[in-house]
PDB file of C-alpha atoms in Angstrom:
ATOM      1  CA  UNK A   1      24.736 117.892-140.453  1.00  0.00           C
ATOM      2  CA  UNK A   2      28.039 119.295-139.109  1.00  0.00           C
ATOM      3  CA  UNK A   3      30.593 120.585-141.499  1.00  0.00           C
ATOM      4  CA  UNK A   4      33.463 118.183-141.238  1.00  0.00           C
ATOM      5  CA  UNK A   5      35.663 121.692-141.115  1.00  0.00           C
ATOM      6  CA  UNK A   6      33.936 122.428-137.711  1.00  0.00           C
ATOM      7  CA  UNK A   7      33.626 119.423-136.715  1.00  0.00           C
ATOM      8  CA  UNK A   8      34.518 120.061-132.689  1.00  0.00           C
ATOM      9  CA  UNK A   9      32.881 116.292-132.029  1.00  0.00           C
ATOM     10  CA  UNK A  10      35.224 115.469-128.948  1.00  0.00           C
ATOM     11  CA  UNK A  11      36.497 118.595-128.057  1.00  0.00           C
ATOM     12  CA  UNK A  12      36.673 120.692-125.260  1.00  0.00           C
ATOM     13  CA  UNK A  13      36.366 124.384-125.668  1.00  0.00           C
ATOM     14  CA  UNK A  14      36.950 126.518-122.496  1.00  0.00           C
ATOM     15  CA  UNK A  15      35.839 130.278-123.020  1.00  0.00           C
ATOM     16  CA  UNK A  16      36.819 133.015-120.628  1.00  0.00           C
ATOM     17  CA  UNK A  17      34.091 135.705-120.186  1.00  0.00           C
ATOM     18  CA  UNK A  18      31.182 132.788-121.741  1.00  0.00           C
ATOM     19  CA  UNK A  19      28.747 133.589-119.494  1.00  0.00           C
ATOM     20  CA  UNK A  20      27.544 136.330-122.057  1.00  0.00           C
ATOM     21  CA  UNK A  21      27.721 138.758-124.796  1.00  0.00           C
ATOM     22  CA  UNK A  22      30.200 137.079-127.732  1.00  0.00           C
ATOM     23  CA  UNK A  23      31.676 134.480-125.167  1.00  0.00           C
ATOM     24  CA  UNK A  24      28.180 133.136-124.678  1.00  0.00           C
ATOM     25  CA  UNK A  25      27.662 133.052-128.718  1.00  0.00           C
ATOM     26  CA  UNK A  26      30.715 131.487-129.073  1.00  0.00           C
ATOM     27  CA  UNK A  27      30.467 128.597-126.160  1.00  0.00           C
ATOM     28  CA  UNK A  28      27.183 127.579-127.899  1.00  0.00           C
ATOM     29  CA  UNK A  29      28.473 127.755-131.603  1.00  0.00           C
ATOM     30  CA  UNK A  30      31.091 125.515-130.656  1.00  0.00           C
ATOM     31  CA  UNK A  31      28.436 123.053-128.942  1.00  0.00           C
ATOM     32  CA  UNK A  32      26.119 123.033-131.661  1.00  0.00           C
ATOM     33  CA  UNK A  33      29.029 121.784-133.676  1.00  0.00           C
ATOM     34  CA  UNK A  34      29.686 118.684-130.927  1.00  0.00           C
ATOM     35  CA  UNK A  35      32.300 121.167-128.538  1.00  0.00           C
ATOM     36  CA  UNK A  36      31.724 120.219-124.779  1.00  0.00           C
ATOM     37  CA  UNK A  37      32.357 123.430-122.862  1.00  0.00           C
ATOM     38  CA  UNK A  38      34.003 125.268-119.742  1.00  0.00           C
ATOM     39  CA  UNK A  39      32.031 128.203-118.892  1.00  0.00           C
ATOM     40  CA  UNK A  40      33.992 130.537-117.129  1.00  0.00           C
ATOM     41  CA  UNK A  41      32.719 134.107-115.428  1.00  0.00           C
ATOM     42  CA  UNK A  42      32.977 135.627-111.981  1.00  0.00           C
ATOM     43  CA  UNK A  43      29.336 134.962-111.463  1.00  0.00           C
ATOM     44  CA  UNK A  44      28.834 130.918-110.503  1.00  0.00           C
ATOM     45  CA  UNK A  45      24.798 131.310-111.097  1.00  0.00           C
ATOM     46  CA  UNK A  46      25.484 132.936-114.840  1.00  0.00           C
ATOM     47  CA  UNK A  47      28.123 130.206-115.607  1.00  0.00           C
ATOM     48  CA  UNK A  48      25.642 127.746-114.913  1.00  0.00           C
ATOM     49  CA  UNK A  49      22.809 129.466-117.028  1.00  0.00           C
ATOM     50  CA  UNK A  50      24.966 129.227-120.465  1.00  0.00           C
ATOM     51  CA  UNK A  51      26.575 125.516-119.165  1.00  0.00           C
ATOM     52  CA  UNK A  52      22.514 124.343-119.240  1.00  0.00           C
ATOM     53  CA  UNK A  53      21.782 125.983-122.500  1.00  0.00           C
ATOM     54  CA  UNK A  54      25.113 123.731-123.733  1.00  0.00           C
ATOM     55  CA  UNK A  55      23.552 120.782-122.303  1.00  0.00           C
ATOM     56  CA  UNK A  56      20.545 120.865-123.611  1.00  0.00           C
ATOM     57  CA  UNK A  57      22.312 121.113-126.696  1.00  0.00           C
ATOM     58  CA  UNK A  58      23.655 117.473-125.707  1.00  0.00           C
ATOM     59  CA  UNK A  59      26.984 118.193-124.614  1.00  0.00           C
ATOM     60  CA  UNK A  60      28.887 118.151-121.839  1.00  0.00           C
ATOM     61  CA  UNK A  61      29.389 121.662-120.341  1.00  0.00           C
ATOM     62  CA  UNK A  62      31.116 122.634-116.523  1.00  0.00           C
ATOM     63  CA  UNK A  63      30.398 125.713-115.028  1.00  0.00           C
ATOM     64  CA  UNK A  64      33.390 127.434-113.233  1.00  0.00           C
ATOM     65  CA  UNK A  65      33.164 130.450-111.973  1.00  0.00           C
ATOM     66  CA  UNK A  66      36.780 132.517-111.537  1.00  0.00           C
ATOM     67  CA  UNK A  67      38.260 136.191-111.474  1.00  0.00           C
ATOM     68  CA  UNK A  68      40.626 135.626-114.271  1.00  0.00           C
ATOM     69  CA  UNK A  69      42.575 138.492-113.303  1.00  0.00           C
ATOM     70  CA  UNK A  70      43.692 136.641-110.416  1.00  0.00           C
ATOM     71  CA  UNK A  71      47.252 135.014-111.690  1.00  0.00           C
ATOM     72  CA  UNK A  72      46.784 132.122-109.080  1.00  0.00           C
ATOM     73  CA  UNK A  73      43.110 131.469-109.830  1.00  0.00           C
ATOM     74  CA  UNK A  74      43.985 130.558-113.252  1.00  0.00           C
ATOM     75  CA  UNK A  75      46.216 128.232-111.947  1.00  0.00           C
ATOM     76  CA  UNK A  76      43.538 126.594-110.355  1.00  0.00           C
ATOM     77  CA  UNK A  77      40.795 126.445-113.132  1.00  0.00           C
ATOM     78  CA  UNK A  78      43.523 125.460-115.137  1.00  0.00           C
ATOM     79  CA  UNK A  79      43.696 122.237-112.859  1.00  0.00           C
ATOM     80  CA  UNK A  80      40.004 121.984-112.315  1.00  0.00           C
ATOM     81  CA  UNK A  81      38.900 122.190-116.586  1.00  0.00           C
ATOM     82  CA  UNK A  82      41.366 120.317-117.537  1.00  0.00           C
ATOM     83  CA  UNK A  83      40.808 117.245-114.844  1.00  0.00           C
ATOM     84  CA  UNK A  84      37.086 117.229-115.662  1.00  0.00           C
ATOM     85  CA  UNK A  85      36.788 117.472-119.314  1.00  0.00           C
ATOM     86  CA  UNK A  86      40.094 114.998-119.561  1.00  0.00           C
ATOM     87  CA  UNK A  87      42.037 118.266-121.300  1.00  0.00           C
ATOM     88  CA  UNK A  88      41.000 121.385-123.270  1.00  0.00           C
ATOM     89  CA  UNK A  89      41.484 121.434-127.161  1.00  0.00           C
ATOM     90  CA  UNK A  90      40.450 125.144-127.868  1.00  0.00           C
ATOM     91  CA  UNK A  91      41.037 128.310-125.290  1.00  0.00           C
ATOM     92  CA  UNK A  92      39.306 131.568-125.756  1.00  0.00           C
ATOM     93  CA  UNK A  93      40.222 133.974-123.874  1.00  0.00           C
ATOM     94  CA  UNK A  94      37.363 136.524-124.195  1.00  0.00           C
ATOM     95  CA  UNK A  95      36.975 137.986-120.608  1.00  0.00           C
ATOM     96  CA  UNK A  96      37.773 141.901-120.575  1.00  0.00           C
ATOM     97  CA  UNK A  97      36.105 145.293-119.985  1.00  0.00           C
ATOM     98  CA  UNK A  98      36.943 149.076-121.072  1.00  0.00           C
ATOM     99  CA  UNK A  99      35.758 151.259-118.644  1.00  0.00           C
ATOM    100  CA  UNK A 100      35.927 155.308-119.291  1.00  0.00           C
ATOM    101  CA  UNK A 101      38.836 157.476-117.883  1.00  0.00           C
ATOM    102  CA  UNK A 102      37.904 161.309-118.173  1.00  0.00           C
ATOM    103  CA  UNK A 103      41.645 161.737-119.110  1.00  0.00           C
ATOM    104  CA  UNK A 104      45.011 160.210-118.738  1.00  0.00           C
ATOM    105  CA  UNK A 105      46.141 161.933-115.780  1.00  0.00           C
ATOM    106  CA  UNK A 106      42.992 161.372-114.065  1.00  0.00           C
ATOM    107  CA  UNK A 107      42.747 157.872-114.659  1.00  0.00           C
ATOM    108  CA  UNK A 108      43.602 155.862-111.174  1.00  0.00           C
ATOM    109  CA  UNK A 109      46.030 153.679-110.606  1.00  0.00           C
ATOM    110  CA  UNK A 110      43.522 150.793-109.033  1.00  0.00           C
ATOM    111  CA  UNK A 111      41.471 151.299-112.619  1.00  0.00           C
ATOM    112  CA  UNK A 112      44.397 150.848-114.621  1.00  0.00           C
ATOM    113  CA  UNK A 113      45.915 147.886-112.717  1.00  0.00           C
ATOM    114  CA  UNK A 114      42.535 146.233-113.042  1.00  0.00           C
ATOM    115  CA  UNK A 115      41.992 146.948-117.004  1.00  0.00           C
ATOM    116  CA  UNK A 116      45.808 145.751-117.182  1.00  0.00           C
ATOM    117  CA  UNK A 117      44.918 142.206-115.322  1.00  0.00           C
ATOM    118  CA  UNK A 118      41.978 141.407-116.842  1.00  0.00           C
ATOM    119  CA  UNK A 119      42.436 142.014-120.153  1.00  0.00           C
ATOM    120  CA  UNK A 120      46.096 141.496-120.882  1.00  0.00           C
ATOM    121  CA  UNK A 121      47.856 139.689-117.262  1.00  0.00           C
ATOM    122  CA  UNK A 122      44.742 137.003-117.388  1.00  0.00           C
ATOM    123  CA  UNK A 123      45.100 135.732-120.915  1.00  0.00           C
ATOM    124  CA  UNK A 124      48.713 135.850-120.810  1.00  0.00           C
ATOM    125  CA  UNK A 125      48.716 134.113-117.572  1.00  0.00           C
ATOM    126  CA  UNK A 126      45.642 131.100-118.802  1.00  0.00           C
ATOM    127  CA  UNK A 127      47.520 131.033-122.326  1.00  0.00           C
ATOM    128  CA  UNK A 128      50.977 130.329-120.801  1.00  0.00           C
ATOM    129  CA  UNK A 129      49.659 127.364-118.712  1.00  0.00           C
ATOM    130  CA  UNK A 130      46.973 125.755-121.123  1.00  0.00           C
ATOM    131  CA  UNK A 131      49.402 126.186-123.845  1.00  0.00           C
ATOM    132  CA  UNK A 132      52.218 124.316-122.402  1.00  0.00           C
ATOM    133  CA  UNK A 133      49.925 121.880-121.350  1.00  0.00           C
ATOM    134  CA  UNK A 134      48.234 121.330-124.883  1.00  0.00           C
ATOM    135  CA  UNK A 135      51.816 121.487-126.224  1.00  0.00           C
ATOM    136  CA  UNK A 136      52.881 118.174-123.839  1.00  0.00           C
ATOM    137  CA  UNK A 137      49.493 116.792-124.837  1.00  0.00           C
ATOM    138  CA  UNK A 138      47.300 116.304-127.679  1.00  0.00           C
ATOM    139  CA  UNK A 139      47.542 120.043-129.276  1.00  0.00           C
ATOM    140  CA  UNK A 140      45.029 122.685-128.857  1.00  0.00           C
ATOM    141  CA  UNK A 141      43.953 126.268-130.632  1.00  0.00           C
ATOM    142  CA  UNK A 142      43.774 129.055-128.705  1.00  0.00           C
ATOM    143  CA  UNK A 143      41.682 132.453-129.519  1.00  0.00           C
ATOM    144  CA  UNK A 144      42.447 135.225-127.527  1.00  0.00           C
ATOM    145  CA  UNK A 145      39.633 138.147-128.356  1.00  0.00           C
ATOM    146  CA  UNK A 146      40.969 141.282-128.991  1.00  0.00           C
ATOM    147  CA  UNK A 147      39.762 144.738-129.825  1.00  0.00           C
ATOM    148  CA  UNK A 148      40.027 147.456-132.840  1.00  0.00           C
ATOM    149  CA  UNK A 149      40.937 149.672-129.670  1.00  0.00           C
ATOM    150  CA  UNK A 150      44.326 148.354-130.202  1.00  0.00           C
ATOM    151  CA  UNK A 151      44.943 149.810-133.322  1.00  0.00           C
ATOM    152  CA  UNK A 152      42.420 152.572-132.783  1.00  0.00           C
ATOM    153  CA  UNK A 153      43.277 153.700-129.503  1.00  0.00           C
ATOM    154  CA  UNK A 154      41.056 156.381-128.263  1.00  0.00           C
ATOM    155  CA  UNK A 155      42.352 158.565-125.172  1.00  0.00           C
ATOM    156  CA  UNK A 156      39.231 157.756-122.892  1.00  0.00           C
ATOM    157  CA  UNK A 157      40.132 154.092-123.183  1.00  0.00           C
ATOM    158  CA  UNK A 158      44.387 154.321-123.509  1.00  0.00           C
ATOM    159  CA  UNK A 159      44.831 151.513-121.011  1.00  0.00           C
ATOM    160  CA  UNK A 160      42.222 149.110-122.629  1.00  0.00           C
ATOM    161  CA  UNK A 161      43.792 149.782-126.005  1.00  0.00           C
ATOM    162  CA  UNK A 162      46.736 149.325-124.155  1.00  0.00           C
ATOM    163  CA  UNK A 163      46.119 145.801-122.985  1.00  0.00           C
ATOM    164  CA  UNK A 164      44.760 144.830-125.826  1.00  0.00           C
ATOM    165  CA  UNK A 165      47.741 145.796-128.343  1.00  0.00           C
ATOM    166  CA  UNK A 166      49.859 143.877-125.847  1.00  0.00           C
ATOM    167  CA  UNK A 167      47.422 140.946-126.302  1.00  0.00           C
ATOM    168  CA  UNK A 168      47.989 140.801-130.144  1.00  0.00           C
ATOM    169  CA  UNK A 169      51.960 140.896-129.454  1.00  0.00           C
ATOM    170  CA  UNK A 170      51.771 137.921-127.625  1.00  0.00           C
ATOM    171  CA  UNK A 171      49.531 136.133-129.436  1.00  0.00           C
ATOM    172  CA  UNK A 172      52.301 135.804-131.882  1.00  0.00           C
ATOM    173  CA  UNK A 173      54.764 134.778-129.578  1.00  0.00           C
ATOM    174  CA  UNK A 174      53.441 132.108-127.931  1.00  0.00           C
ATOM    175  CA  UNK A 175      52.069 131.519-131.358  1.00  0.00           C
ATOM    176  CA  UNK A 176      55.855 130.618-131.882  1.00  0.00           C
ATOM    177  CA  UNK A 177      56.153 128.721-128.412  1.00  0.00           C
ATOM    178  CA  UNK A 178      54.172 127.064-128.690  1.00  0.00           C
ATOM    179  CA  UNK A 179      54.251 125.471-131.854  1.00  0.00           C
ATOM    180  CA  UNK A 180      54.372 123.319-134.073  1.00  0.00           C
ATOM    181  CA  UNK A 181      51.518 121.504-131.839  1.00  0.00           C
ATOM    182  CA  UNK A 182      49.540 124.672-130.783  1.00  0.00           C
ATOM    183  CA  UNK A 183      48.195 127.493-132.501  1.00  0.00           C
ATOM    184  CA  UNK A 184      47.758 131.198-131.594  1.00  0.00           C
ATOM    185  CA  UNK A 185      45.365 133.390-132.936  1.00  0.00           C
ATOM    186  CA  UNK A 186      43.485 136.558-132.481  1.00  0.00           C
ATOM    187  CA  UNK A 187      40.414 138.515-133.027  1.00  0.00           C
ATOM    188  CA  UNK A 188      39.838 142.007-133.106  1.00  0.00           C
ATOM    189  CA  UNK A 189      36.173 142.747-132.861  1.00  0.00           C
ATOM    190  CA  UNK A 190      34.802 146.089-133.788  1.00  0.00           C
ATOM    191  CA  UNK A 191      31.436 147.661-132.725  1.00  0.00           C
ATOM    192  CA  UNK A 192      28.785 144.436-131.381  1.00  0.00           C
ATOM    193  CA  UNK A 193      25.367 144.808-130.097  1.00  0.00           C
ATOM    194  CA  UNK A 194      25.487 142.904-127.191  1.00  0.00           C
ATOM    195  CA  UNK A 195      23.970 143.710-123.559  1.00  0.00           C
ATOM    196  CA  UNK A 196      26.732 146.358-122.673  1.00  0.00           C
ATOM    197  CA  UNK A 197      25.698 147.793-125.999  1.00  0.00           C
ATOM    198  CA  UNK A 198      22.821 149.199-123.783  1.00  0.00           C
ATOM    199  CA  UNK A 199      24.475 151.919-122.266  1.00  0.00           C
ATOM    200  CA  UNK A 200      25.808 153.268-126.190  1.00  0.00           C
ATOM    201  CA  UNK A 201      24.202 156.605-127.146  1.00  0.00           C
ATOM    202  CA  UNK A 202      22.385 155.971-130.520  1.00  0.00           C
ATOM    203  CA  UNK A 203      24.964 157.353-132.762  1.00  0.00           C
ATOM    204  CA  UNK A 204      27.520 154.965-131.411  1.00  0.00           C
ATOM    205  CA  UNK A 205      25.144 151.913-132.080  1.00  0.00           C
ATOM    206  CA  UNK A 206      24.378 152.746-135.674  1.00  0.00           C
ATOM    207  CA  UNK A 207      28.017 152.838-136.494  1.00  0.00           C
ATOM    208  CA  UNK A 208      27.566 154.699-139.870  1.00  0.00           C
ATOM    209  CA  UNK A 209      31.087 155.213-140.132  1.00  0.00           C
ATOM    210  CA  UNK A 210      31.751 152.099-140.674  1.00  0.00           C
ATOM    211  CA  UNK A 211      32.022 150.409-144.346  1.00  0.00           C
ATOM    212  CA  UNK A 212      28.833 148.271-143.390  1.00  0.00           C
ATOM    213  CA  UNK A 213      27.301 151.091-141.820  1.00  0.00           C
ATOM    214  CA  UNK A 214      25.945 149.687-138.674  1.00  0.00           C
ATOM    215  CA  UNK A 215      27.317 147.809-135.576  1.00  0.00           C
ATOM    216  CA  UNK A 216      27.994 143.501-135.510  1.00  0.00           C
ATOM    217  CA  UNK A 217      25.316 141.179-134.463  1.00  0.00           C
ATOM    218  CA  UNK A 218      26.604 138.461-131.607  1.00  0.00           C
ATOM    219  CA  UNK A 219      26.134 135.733-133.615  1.00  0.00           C
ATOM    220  CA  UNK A 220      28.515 137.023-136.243  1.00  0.00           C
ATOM    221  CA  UNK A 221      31.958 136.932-134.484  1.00  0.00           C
ATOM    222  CA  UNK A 222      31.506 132.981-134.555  1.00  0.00           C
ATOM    223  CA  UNK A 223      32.215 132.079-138.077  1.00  0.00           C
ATOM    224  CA  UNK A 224      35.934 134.116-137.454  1.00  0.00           C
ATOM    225  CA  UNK A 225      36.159 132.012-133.656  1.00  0.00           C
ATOM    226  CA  UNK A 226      35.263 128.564-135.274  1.00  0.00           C
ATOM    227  CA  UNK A 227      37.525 129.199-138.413  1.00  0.00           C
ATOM    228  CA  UNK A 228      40.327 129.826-136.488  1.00  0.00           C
ATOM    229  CA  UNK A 229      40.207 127.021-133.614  1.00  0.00           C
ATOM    230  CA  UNK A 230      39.377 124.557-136.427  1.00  0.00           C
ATOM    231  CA  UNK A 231      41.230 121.853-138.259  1.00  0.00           C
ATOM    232  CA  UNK A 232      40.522 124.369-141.772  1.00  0.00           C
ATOM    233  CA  UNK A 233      42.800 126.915-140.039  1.00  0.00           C
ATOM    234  CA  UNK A 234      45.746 124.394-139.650  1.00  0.00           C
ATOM    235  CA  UNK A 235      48.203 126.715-141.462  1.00  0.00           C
ATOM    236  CA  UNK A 236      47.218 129.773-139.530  1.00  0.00           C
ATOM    237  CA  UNK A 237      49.440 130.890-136.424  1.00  0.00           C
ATOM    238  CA  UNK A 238      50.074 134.066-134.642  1.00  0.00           C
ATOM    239  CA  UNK A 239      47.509 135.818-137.177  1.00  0.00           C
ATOM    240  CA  UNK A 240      45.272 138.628-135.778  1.00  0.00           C
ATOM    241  CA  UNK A 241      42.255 138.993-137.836  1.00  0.00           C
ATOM    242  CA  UNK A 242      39.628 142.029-137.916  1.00  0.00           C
ATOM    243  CA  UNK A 243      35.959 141.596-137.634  1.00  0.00           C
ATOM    244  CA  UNK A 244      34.712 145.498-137.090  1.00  0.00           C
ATOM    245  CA  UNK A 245      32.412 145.649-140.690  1.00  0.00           C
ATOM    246  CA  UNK A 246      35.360 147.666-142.167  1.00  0.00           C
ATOM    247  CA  UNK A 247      35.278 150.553-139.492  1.00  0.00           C
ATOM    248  CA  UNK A 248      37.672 153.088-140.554  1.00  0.00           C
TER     249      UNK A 248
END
């Protein structure tokens, strides 16, 4: 039986990068818990893979497959989610990548326009019109992922940490746009296992350093993504919260 605290029973949940890693754990958390879903990647044939594992879960799911770096895409899917699912109630904007620079001076421009777009110009972009749309509407959440990066910026990854420290600082301003119908929240995962995980030497996946001493399991950013698009996070805005297992 559902906690009636995540009780997402005739919601709509559209997650940004759901097509795997935490987005996919997160699109199905929220449809075991009665969430219908948007599934959004670049990749049509992966969006449909995690839509069918919502609907076997008996919920409604739409596959839509979008660059959301693209500031007019979003525009589009915007459109497209909200017309089929009749409106979004929860946003997670969880698309992003961090790849490697050998240095800052080496680092190209086309990389660091594309780390930029995707993870700092998309959310901003999907936030601004979902937000004003959930603010005319019924309400909404939205959950923008995050990263430690941001407040542990290493120099390899400057324009990731980058985008991401921008991504916290307007989470709390549209947190205050938005309101009083719409909240804005972040997460800042640390170290998680997931498939790009895979290319980690085996130092960086046991994560000693870390209070825990060892890296996140999927499945264990969605108690902080369900919390904080829920009803039992109603007095909650504009907060960033940590989930990294107390890595220093």
């Amino acid at each position: 039986m559902t906690d009636p605290l995540f009780d997402f029973t005739g919601r709509t949940v559209l997650v940004t990068g759901g097509s795997r890693g935490l987005g996919r754990e997160m699109a199905l958390a929220f449809a075991r818990r009665g969430a219908d879903a948007v599934i959004v990647s670049r990749r049509e044939e992966s969006c449909r893979a995690v839509a069918a594992e919502v609907e076997a879960l008996g919920r409604r799911a739409w596959a839509m497959p979008c660059n959301v770096s693209d500031w007019d895409a979003l525009e589009d899917l915007a459109k497209q989610a909200w017309a089929a699912a009749g409106g979004i109630d929860v946003l997670v904007n969880n698309a992003g990548s961090s790849p490697l620079a050998p240095s800052s001076l080496e680092t190209p421009e086309e990389l660091f326009d594309k780390v930029i777009a995707l993870n700092f110009k998309g959310p901003f972009r999907l936030t601004a019109i979902l937000g004003t749309a959930m603010a005319m509407s019924r309400g909404g959440s939205v959950v923008n992922i995050s990263s430690t990066g941001a407040i542990r910026p290493r120099p390899e990854l400057a324009p990731y940490a980058g985008a991401k420290a921008a991504l916290n600082a307007v989470t709390e301003a549209f947190a205050r746009e938005y309101a009083p119908k719409v909240r804005v929240n972040a997460i800042m995962p640390g170290r998680f296992l997931t498939d790009i995980s895979r290319a980690w030497d085996e130092e960086t996946r046991r994560n000693a350093e870390a209070a825990l001493q060892r890296s996140g399991e999927p499945e264990e950013i969605v108690t902080a993504a369900l919390y904080l698009a829920s009803d039992a996070s109603g007095f909650t805005t504009g907060s960033v919260i940590r989930v990294d297992g107390g890595a220093p």
